[in-house]
C-alpha cells in the first residue's frame, strides 16, 4: 500500500474512533444522575428558569434529536459553554494546553535520557551489579503510584534538601523564552526549569522504568542475532555495533509502545498536576469532574482522544522510515 | 487445564530465582494482614481524637517533632513525643495510622481481585467468540478496543465514577461478628462502583488477548477434529479453546491486579473512591501536613508500593516461566 493510501485509511479509522469516543461521552452524560439545567444554574434556582434553560438547551427533545444536535455542534467545531463558568469550552481547553504539553514533553525527555543508557548498560552487562540495580529501579518505578512519588520528592528534595521550589508554577515556557529572546536574560528560563524538574521527574518515572525494561530485553534479543556476529567478524568496533545498529533496531518497537502509552501519560498528568498544583488540562479535568461540568470534561477528553489518534498515525508512518523492512501494510 | 510442562516450568522458575519467592512472601503477608485486619489493628481505624494532652497528633514511635500551640493568647512551641499506644503515630483528625494501614490493605486487594475477576468475566467470552467466529463480531470488538484505547483509562474511570456514584456496599465483618475483635468496625465497606469501573476500563485487554488465542486455535487439528464429530461450537469454545488459551490470560490477570490497585489508589487520592479506609485517601489526608508531619502520607504509600511490587513480581515470574508474548495494558496512576 502506498503512503497516501495508508494515511487516508488511518485517518478514516481515526475519525471512527473519535466518533466512538464522543458517542460514549454522550451516553455517559445522558445516564449520569443530575439535571443539566440545575447543574448549570446551581442548586436552588427557580423552577421557571430551569424550565426555560431546559427548553433553550433542547433538553426536552427526544434523545436522538439531542444526539444529532450534539454531533452537529461538534462537527462544526462548537464545543459549547462550561456549565459553571459560562465561558467557551474551546478557550478553557486551549489556555491549559501549554502547561500540560510542557510537562509531558519534559517527562518524556527525562524518561528517554535516563532509560535508554540504563537499558543499554543493563543489557551489555547482564547479571552484574549495574544490571541488578537497573532491574530493581524499574521494578520500583512501575510499582510506585505517581502521586505518592510526587509528594515524597516534594518532601525530600523540596522541603528537606531544599533545592527545588515547592509552590505553584511561576512562569510558562513561552514567556520565559520570550524574556530570553527579548532581554537576553536566562533568569526566567532557569526559574521555569526549577519548577518543572520535580513534576517532570514524577510523571517521567513510570516511563523511565518501562523504557529501561523494554530497552534491556530488546537489546538482549537483538545482540543474539547473527548480524551482530557478522559485524564483529568484519572488524567493526563493538561500540559502533552496539550503538549504531543494535540500539537502532531496539528503538523501533519502543516508539510504538510509547505511542500507545499516551493514555497513561495523560492519566499520569491528571495526577501529577493535582499533586503539584500545575495549571494544565489534568487539573482542569479534575475540577470539572468535581462539579460535573460535562461540556468542559467532554472538551478535554476530545482533545486528548484526537491527540492520541494523531500521534499513533504519526508513529506508524515513522515506522517505515526507521525500519525499511516494514511496509505500511 | 494447566499442563504438567507448565507446572514444572513454574516450579523451576520459582526455585531458581529469588524474586518470585520475595513476591510470594510479600503477597501472603499482605493478604493475611487484610483478612485478619480486626485482630492485627490496635485501634478502631475510624475512631478519631487520639491526640496528646496538648491536642497534637502523635509521631511514630521513636520520633518527635515540634508543634506550635496557642495557650492564653500566646503561641508557644512544644515538643511532641511518641507513645507506645500509637506505633506509627496518628493522623490529622487523630486516627491511628497503623490501624488504618492494616485496614487499607482490604480495599486495595478487594478492588484488585474483584476488579480483575469481573473484567475476565466480561472480556474473555467476548474475545473468544470474536476470535473464533471472526467476521462482524470480530470487527466490532477490534473497533471497540480502538475506541477504548483512545480514552486514558484513569480519565474514563473518573468519568464513569461520575455516572455510578461512589456509595460503597457494606457487608458485616465476620471476625467482628464472631466476637473475636472487640471495638472494631462492624462492617467492611466494599467500593462496588470502583470495582465495576475498573473492570469496565480493563476488560478490553482481556478480550484482545482471548481473541488472539481463539484466532490461532480455531484451525488447530484438535478443533477441526472436534468439529468433524459434530461437537457444537459452544462446547468447542469452552471445552477446547478456553483451556488452551489460559496461560496468557493468567499472566495478564496478574499484571492487571497491580494496575488496578494503582488505579484505585489514584481514584481515592483524587477523592472519588467512595471509602475513606483506603491507602490513596490517607495519602491525600497526609498531603496537607506533609512538611511537619510526613508520616501520615508516607506510611500508606509504602503499603501501595509493597502490594504492587509483590503482584508485579509474581506476574514477572508467570511470564518468564510461561513466556507468552502479550501486551501489558495501561496503568492507572
XYZ file of C-alpha atoms in Angstrom:
662
model
C 0.000 0.000 0.000
C 1.279 3.438 -0.786
C 1.798 6.096 1.844
C -1.112 8.403 0.832
C -3.497 5.441 0.776
C -2.220 4.356 4.183
C -2.688 7.836 5.631
C -6.190 8.051 4.188
C -7.186 4.705 5.681
C -5.723 5.540 9.079
C -7.413 8.941 9.080
C -10.794 7.339 8.370
C -10.188 4.843 11.185
C -9.195 7.760 13.405
C -12.415 9.608 12.643
C -14.351 6.470 13.523
C -12.513 6.233 16.858
C -13.245 9.887 17.645
C -16.914 9.317 16.784
C -16.881 6.358 19.187
C -15.347 8.472 21.934
C -17.865 11.305 21.613
C -20.728 8.796 21.479
C -19.538 7.102 24.654
C -19.337 10.555 26.255
C -22.878 11.379 25.138
C -24.201 8.150 26.635
C -22.311 8.727 29.904
C -23.701 12.223 30.161
C -27.237 11.052 29.376
C -27.253 8.300 32.006
C -25.391 10.215 34.697
C -27.525 11.478 37.544
C -28.278 15.168 37.952
C -30.292 17.513 35.752
C -28.031 19.605 33.476
C -30.183 22.717 33.833
C -29.926 22.513 37.621
C -26.174 21.935 37.384
C -25.881 24.985 35.131
C -27.916 27.314 37.318
C -26.853 25.929 40.671
C -28.982 24.368 43.401
C -31.952 26.457 44.439
C -32.540 28.186 41.108
C -36.207 28.851 40.467
C -38.243 26.269 38.602
C -39.338 28.617 35.827
C -35.758 29.494 34.948
C -34.787 25.828 34.964
C -37.640 25.037 32.546
C -36.583 27.901 30.315
C -32.984 26.659 30.182
C -34.178 23.112 29.537
C -36.137 24.355 26.533
C -33.306 26.523 25.232
C -30.733 23.766 25.513
C -33.033 21.245 23.855
C -33.092 19.052 26.955
C -36.760 18.282 26.457
C -36.192 16.926 22.944
C -36.146 13.186 22.272
C -32.737 11.662 22.980
C -31.862 11.015 19.305
C -32.587 14.652 18.422
C -30.266 15.696 21.256
C -27.627 13.294 19.910
C -27.944 14.704 16.388
C -27.634 18.273 17.703
C -24.620 17.288 19.759
C -22.820 15.682 16.804
C -23.694 18.632 14.530
C -22.249 21.061 17.081
C -19.031 19.072 17.378
C -18.595 18.707 13.618
C -18.939 22.463 13.225
C -16.333 22.928 15.945
C -18.738 24.171 18.609
C -17.744 22.662 21.948
C -20.322 24.656 23.855
C -20.079 26.577 27.101
C -18.937 25.486 30.532
C -21.969 24.872 32.737
C -20.338 26.530 35.678
C -18.247 29.456 34.453
C -20.269 30.008 31.270
C -17.051 30.502 29.303
C -16.381 28.894 25.932
C -15.051 25.368 26.428
C -12.706 25.761 23.488
C -10.899 28.679 25.135
C -10.815 26.901 28.502
C -9.150 23.885 26.891
C -6.702 25.825 24.716
C -5.390 28.011 27.538
C -4.450 24.907 29.517
C -2.682 23.044 26.708
C 0.797 24.673 27.033
C 1.307 23.683 30.680
C 0.324 20.058 30.021
C 2.361 19.899 26.830
C 5.463 21.274 28.592
C 5.062 18.743 31.374
C 4.500 15.780 29.026
C 7.457 16.640 26.813
C 9.754 17.271 29.788
C 8.696 13.941 31.310
C 9.344 12.113 28.046
C 12.794 13.707 27.729
C 13.634 12.775 31.324
C 12.454 9.214 30.697
C 14.340 8.651 27.445
C 17.583 10.257 28.600
C 17.735 8.123 31.746
C 16.181 4.919 30.461
C 17.999 4.289 27.200
C 21.554 4.431 28.649
C 20.412 2.447 31.670
C 18.778 -0.233 29.492
C 21.876 -0.485 27.285
C 24.243 -0.817 30.260
C 21.915 -3.358 31.816
C 21.778 -5.464 28.642
C 25.503 -5.349 27.909
C 26.496 -6.134 31.491
C 23.983 -8.840 32.261
C 23.955 -10.389 35.713
C 26.286 -7.715 37.046
C 25.688 -5.190 39.778
C 24.595 -2.442 37.377
C 22.087 -4.832 35.762
C 20.542 -5.733 39.131
C 20.443 -2.048 40.034
C 18.593 -1.164 36.836
C 16.175 -4.077 37.273
C 15.398 -3.059 40.855
C 14.934 0.549 39.787
C 12.489 -0.359 37.029
C 10.520 -2.653 39.348
C 10.157 0.210 41.839
C 9.349 2.636 39.034
C 6.405 0.668 37.683
C 5.112 -0.106 41.192
C 5.093 3.365 42.751
C 1.950 5.467 42.463
C 2.621 8.811 40.818
C 1.013 10.971 43.459
C 2.930 9.374 46.309
C 6.210 9.654 44.434
C 5.459 13.327 43.769
C 4.779 14.019 47.441
C 7.936 12.198 48.524
C 10.004 14.201 46.001
C 8.493 17.425 47.354
C 9.285 16.287 50.888
C 12.853 15.140 50.276
C 14.156 17.454 47.526
C 11.861 20.414 48.155
C 11.493 20.581 51.932
C 14.379 18.640 53.480
C 17.181 19.284 50.962
C 15.544 22.449 49.698
C 16.989 22.530 46.186
C 13.659 22.791 44.340
C 10.746 25.174 44.828
C 7.535 23.543 46.049
C 4.980 26.145 45.059
C 2.792 26.592 42.009
C 4.481 27.025 38.620
C 5.835 30.593 38.404
C 6.321 31.061 34.676
C 5.393 29.339 31.404
C 7.978 28.158 28.893
C 6.674 30.546 26.252
C 7.032 33.637 28.436
C 10.446 32.513 29.685
C 11.650 32.060 26.142
C 10.305 35.467 25.134
C 12.223 37.043 28.021
C 15.402 35.327 26.911
C 14.951 36.480 23.328
C 13.845 39.965 24.333
C 16.294 40.864 27.081
C 18.937 38.189 26.772
C 18.483 37.235 30.423
C 18.140 33.482 31.060
C 16.777 34.049 34.582
C 13.167 33.168 33.811
C 14.145 30.107 31.848
C 16.116 28.836 34.845
C 13.130 29.503 37.097
C 10.977 27.537 34.658
C 13.450 24.647 34.824
C 13.458 24.707 38.629
C 9.692 24.496 38.756
C 9.263 21.796 36.147
C 12.009 19.486 37.496
C 10.016 17.666 40.172
C 6.739 17.315 38.203
C 8.676 16.053 35.158
C 10.560 13.550 37.292
C 7.284 12.400 38.876
C 5.471 11.951 35.582
C 8.544 10.506 33.882
C 9.455 7.812 36.395
C 6.965 5.213 35.195
C 8.130 5.721 31.611
C 11.762 5.585 32.652
C 11.069 2.212 34.253
C 9.074 0.967 31.278
C 11.622 2.063 28.650
C 14.513 0.650 30.698
C 12.790 -2.724 30.708
C 11.976 -2.593 27.006
C 15.471 -1.420 26.030
C 17.082 -4.138 28.119
C 15.023 -7.009 26.740
C 15.113 -5.637 23.192
C 18.907 -5.238 23.281
C 19.365 -8.757 24.636
C 17.244 -10.217 21.818
C 18.992 -8.125 19.214
C 22.540 -8.853 20.468
C 21.898 -12.557 19.925
C 21.152 -12.113 16.222
C 23.581 -13.300 13.542
C 24.219 -9.857 12.063
C 25.948 -8.794 15.280
C 28.447 -11.635 14.839
C 28.864 -10.644 11.202
C 29.790 -7.059 12.104
C 32.257 -8.447 14.647
C 33.818 -10.684 12.039
C 34.084 -7.697 9.729
C 36.078 -5.980 12.462
C 33.621 -3.233 13.290
C 34.288 -1.763 16.747
C 31.969 -3.224 19.384
C 30.805 0.222 20.492
C 29.757 1.117 16.968
C 27.833 -2.143 16.559
C 26.045 -1.680 19.826
C 25.070 1.924 19.494
C 24.589 2.278 15.768
C 22.969 -0.990 14.743
C 21.693 -2.819 17.782
C 20.272 0.184 19.611
C 18.583 1.498 16.482
C 16.821 -1.788 15.874
C 15.823 -1.925 19.524
C 14.268 1.543 19.451
C 11.708 0.742 16.755
C 9.255 -1.299 18.857
C 9.808 1.052 21.805
C 8.481 4.002 19.825
C 5.255 2.094 19.129
C 4.817 1.287 22.790
C 5.345 4.938 23.690
C 2.647 5.979 21.209
C 0.191 3.509 22.719
C 1.101 4.643 26.240
C -0.049 8.202 25.528
C -3.141 7.411 27.578
C -1.005 6.518 30.582
C 0.880 9.773 30.141
C -2.391 11.731 30.182
C -3.727 9.787 33.167
C -0.412 10.442 34.905
C -0.679 14.124 34.025
C -4.075 14.302 35.771
C -2.464 13.027 38.960
C 0.829 14.908 38.678
C -0.910 18.205 38.001
C -3.115 17.699 41.049
C -0.111 16.994 43.278
C 1.930 19.965 42.067
C -0.978 22.344 41.529
C 0.165 22.520 37.900
C -2.172 24.661 35.781
C -2.764 22.124 32.997
C -5.606 20.151 31.425
C -5.476 17.370 34.005
C -6.113 19.735 36.870
C -8.923 21.399 34.937
C -10.460 17.966 34.264
C -10.490 17.032 37.951
C -12.050 20.393 38.806
C -14.687 19.922 36.082
C -15.469 16.412 37.319
C -15.928 17.654 40.870
C -18.749 19.947 39.763
C -19.938 17.697 36.896
C -19.242 20.287 34.261
C -19.867 17.893 31.335
C -19.152 20.217 28.382
C -15.740 21.037 29.845
C -14.987 17.374 30.594
C -16.035 16.455 27.049
C -13.830 19.150 25.545
C -10.782 17.914 27.434
C -11.389 14.233 26.645
C -11.990 15.065 22.992
C -8.684 16.929 22.805
C -6.857 14.003 24.414
C -8.508 11.454 22.099
C -7.662 13.444 18.974
C -4.024 13.806 20.124
C -3.882 10.084 20.771
C -5.171 9.224 17.298
C -2.876 11.706 15.529
C 0.235 10.643 17.470
C -0.378 6.995 16.684
C -0.817 7.661 12.981
C 2.458 9.624 13.001
C 4.213 6.835 14.889
C 3.039 4.215 12.397
C 4.125 6.380 9.482
C 7.551 6.969 11.092
C 7.946 3.230 11.391
C 8.516 2.843 7.682
C 11.337 5.372 7.753
C 13.022 3.791 10.756
C 12.739 0.249 9.519
C 12.851 -0.158 5.741
C 11.750 -3.788 6.082
C 8.354 -2.717 7.345
C 5.849 -1.562 4.769
C 2.785 0.458 5.707
C 0.578 -2.628 5.311
C -6.295 -27.229 32.133
C -2.700 -26.448 33.097
C -0.307 -28.976 31.637
C 2.484 -30.741 33.526
C 5.060 -28.924 31.435
C 3.667 -25.557 32.505
C 3.651 -26.702 36.114
C 7.254 -27.824 36.010
C 8.302 -24.572 34.313
C 6.630 -22.578 37.061
C 8.241 -24.674 39.777
C 11.654 -24.412 38.155
C 11.465 -20.621 37.788
C 10.202 -20.298 41.355
C 13.014 -22.212 42.975
C 15.698 -20.918 40.644
C 15.343 -17.269 41.494
C 14.939 -15.072 44.491
C 12.403 -12.549 43.206
C 9.308 -14.807 42.868
C 9.878 -16.006 46.434
C 10.132 -12.424 47.675
C 6.916 -11.577 45.814
C 5.131 -14.579 47.275
C 6.214 -13.772 50.849
C 5.151 -10.131 50.466
C 1.785 -11.025 48.960
C 0.976 -13.686 51.566
C 1.832 -11.189 54.320
C -0.414 -8.515 52.823
C -3.287 -10.974 52.261
C -3.051 -12.187 55.868
C -2.973 -8.593 57.070
C -6.109 -7.802 55.064
C -8.026 -10.906 56.155
C -7.196 -10.612 59.853
C -7.236 -6.797 59.953
C -9.544 -6.578 63.017
C -7.171 -8.830 65.001
C -3.981 -7.024 63.916
C -5.129 -3.405 64.153
C -4.530 -1.852 67.552
C -7.389 0.651 67.356
C -10.672 1.174 65.557
C -9.314 2.746 62.339
C -12.314 5.048 62.007
C -12.169 6.420 65.568
C -10.931 9.977 65.700
C -9.494 12.060 68.523
C -6.331 10.207 69.519
C -4.319 13.303 70.450
C -1.898 14.023 73.286
C -2.750 16.322 76.231
C -1.836 19.383 74.119
C -4.179 18.284 71.358
C -1.314 17.414 68.968
C -1.134 14.300 66.805
C 1.374 11.627 67.858
C 4.509 10.956 65.767
C 5.608 7.357 65.054
C 7.462 5.501 67.809
C 10.960 6.874 68.389
C 10.296 10.202 66.661
C 9.427 13.629 67.966
C 8.520 16.927 66.356
C 7.897 20.498 67.362
C 4.450 21.955 67.045
C 3.034 25.388 67.718
C 0.045 25.661 70.023
C -1.890 28.631 71.276
C -2.199 28.974 75.039
C -3.615 32.052 76.684
C -3.361 34.193 73.566
C 0.275 33.294 73.021
C 1.818 30.861 70.560
C 4.354 28.523 72.115
C 6.478 25.814 70.581
C 6.179 22.405 72.162
C 7.951 19.134 71.518
C 5.533 16.280 70.820
C 6.769 12.847 71.861
C 5.611 9.483 70.558
C 3.635 6.949 72.557
C 3.581 3.136 72.674
C -0.181 3.353 72.167
C 0.216 4.500 68.546
C 3.258 2.867 66.999
C 3.001 4.749 63.688
C 1.517 7.885 65.209
C -1.873 9.422 64.468
C -3.226 11.497 61.579
C -4.682 14.981 61.366
C -8.008 14.023 62.891
C -6.402 11.750 65.464
C -6.919 8.338 63.852
C -4.383 5.584 64.450
C -2.082 5.421 61.386
C -1.050 1.783 61.925
C -4.649 0.566 62.150
C -5.593 2.468 59.010
C -2.559 0.981 57.263
C -3.738 -2.522 58.157
C -7.343 -1.910 57.058
C -6.220 -0.165 53.866
C -4.918 -3.498 52.539
C -8.509 -4.754 52.420
C -9.752 -2.155 49.968
C -6.717 -2.491 47.686
C -6.937 -6.269 47.496
C -10.738 -6.406 47.225
C -10.766 -3.949 44.342
C -7.731 -5.598 42.691
C -9.127 -9.132 42.832
C -12.833 -8.487 42.181
C -11.986 -5.928 39.509
C -9.900 -8.459 37.590
C -12.482 -11.235 38.043
C -15.229 -9.006 36.661
C -13.008 -7.888 33.758
C -12.292 -11.575 32.999
C -15.993 -12.434 33.045
C -16.764 -9.655 30.559
C -13.641 -9.766 28.408
C -12.762 -13.439 27.945
C -16.067 -14.748 26.487
C -16.305 -11.679 24.256
C -12.751 -12.164 22.968
C -13.141 -15.923 22.467
C -16.349 -15.512 20.479
C -14.861 -12.716 18.372
C -11.685 -14.657 17.592
C -13.441 -17.961 16.973
C -16.252 -16.768 14.726
C -14.411 -13.818 13.159
C -16.417 -11.609 10.806
C -18.569 -8.772 12.076
C -18.333 -9.668 15.775
C -14.568 -9.580 15.468
C -14.511 -6.278 13.579
C -16.865 -4.788 16.142
C -14.655 -5.884 19.025
C -11.483 -4.570 17.485
C -13.040 -1.186 16.694
C -14.413 -1.018 20.239
C -10.931 -1.794 21.539
C -9.563 1.081 19.416
C -12.088 3.452 20.988
C -11.232 2.274 24.498
C -7.533 2.779 23.786
C -8.077 6.419 22.851
C -9.516 7.091 26.338
C -6.885 7.439 29.042
C -8.088 4.702 31.409
C -7.869 6.881 34.512
C -9.858 9.639 32.826
C -12.516 7.156 31.675
C -12.640 5.682 35.174
C -13.199 9.153 36.628
C -15.983 9.898 34.129
C -17.647 6.553 34.938
C -17.469 7.271 38.661
C -19.450 10.401 37.843
C -22.144 8.107 36.434
C -22.181 5.306 39.000
C -21.716 7.440 42.082
C -19.408 6.140 44.760
C -21.551 4.662 47.500
C -19.779 1.606 48.982
C -21.641 -1.638 49.758
C -21.349 -2.542 53.427
C -21.029 -6.183 54.426
C -20.679 -7.409 58.019
C -17.133 -8.226 59.087
C -17.191 -11.964 60.022
C -14.334 -11.657 62.519
C -16.003 -8.846 64.442
C -19.396 -10.588 64.195
C -17.921 -13.721 65.768
C -16.914 -11.579 68.731
C -13.183 -12.031 68.198
C -12.329 -8.354 67.906
C -13.983 -6.001 70.351
C -14.458 -2.413 69.306
C -13.536 -2.798 65.628
C -15.832 -1.544 62.826
C -18.711 -3.972 62.310
C -18.910 -3.681 58.553
C -16.450 -3.813 55.677
C -17.056 -1.111 53.061
C -16.690 -2.632 49.591
C -16.382 0.069 46.908
C -18.702 -1.634 44.415
C -18.788 1.262 41.977
C -14.986 1.381 41.840
C -14.862 -2.379 41.146
C -17.322 -2.018 38.257
C -15.462 0.990 36.888
C -12.004 -0.605 36.930
C -13.469 -3.717 35.263
C -15.059 -1.575 32.556
C -11.750 0.106 31.745
C -9.784 -3.185 31.825
C -11.961 -5.830 30.149
C -10.902 -4.861 26.652
C -7.320 -6.060 27.304
C -8.622 -9.489 28.265
C -10.851 -9.519 25.204
C -7.880 -8.739 22.946
C -5.714 -11.479 24.396
C -8.537 -14.066 24.362
C -9.348 -13.104 20.773
C -5.758 -13.605 19.681
C -5.693 -17.051 21.257
C -9.036 -18.115 19.783
C -7.932 -16.861 16.369
C -4.829 -19.015 16.435
C -6.656 -22.063 17.788
C -9.739 -22.106 15.607
C -7.971 -24.041 12.886
C -5.941 -26.286 15.201
C -6.119 -30.008 14.360
C -7.992 -30.960 17.515
C -10.566 -28.223 16.975
C -11.115 -29.400 13.399
C -11.407 -32.946 14.680
C -13.981 -31.957 17.296
C -15.935 -30.084 14.644
C -15.917 -33.099 12.344
C -17.503 -35.191 15.117
C -20.331 -32.696 15.178
C -19.366 -31.085 18.503
C -21.248 -27.823 18.975
C -19.332 -24.579 18.667
C -20.147 -23.700 22.255
C -18.632 -26.906 23.542
C -15.568 -26.429 21.348
C -15.128 -22.870 22.628
C -15.378 -23.589 26.308
C -14.011 -27.171 26.432
C -11.167 -26.884 23.929
C -10.312 -23.299 23.057
C -10.659 -21.715 26.513
C -8.469 -24.184 28.449
C -5.732 -23.813 25.849
C -5.865 -20.021 25.995
C -5.488 -19.811 29.748
C -1.746 -19.205 30.066
C -1.552 -15.673 28.623
C -4.862 -14.796 30.289
C -3.487 -15.753 33.703
C -0.330 -13.718 33.136
C -2.351 -10.699 32.048
C -4.717 -11.081 35.022
C -1.782 -10.945 37.437
C -0.328 -7.825 35.842
C -3.763 -6.190 35.787
C -4.261 -6.716 39.539
C -1.241 -4.442 40.035
C -2.588 -1.898 37.556
C -5.999 -1.899 39.254
C -4.530 -1.449 42.741
C -2.770 1.668 41.413
C -5.951 2.899 39.722
C -7.968 2.500 42.931
C -5.283 4.380 44.860
C -5.363 7.204 42.306
C -9.171 7.437 42.406
C -9.071 7.509 46.195
C -6.336 10.135 46.167
C -8.460 12.342 43.917
C -11.379 11.794 46.291
C -13.547 9.607 44.047
C -13.384 6.133 45.528
C -16.242 6.271 47.999
C -14.406 4.885 51.014
C -12.089 6.658 53.401
C -10.414 3.453 54.559
C -8.135 3.414 51.556
C -4.403 3.997 51.282
C -4.878 6.514 48.475
C -7.336 8.576 50.536
C -4.975 8.504 53.509
C -2.156 9.919 51.356
C -4.472 12.764 50.338
C -5.116 13.416 54.040
C -1.391 13.491 54.705
C -0.638 15.938 51.902
C -1.788 18.992 53.851
C 0.549 18.210 56.759
C 3.396 16.883 54.625
C 6.025 19.373 55.805
C 5.595 18.957 59.531
C 4.028 15.505 59.916
C 5.180 13.495 56.875
C 4.437 10.038 58.320
C 0.719 10.389 57.583
C 1.371 10.364 53.804
C 4.453 8.137 53.930
C 3.051 5.039 55.636
C 0.110 4.253 53.305
C 2.327 4.833 50.243
C 4.635 2.076 51.430
C 1.590 -0.196 51.603
C 0.690 0.535 47.983
C 4.259 0.105 46.714
C 4.745 -3.217 48.536
C 1.462 -4.711 47.294
C 2.040 -3.618 43.711
C 5.639 -4.905 43.795
C 4.509 -8.278 45.146
C 1.919 -8.712 42.396
C 4.349 -7.497 39.702
C 6.997 -9.964 40.884
C 4.514 -12.825 40.574
C 3.459 -11.531 37.167
C 7.089 -11.487 36.001
C 7.526 -14.994 37.307
C 4.494 -16.304 35.393
C 5.569 -14.502 32.246
C 9.172 -15.667 32.383
C 8.164 -19.235 33.141
C 5.361 -19.452 30.589
C 6.702 -16.974 28.049
C 3.589 -15.684 26.321
C 4.011 -12.525 24.295
C 1.230 -10.277 25.453
C 0.770 -6.572 25.566
C 0.727 -5.078 29.002
C -2.214 -2.700 29.069
C -2.253 0.737 30.518
C -1.580 1.699 34.057
C -3.754 3.850 36.138
C -1.691 6.294 38.111
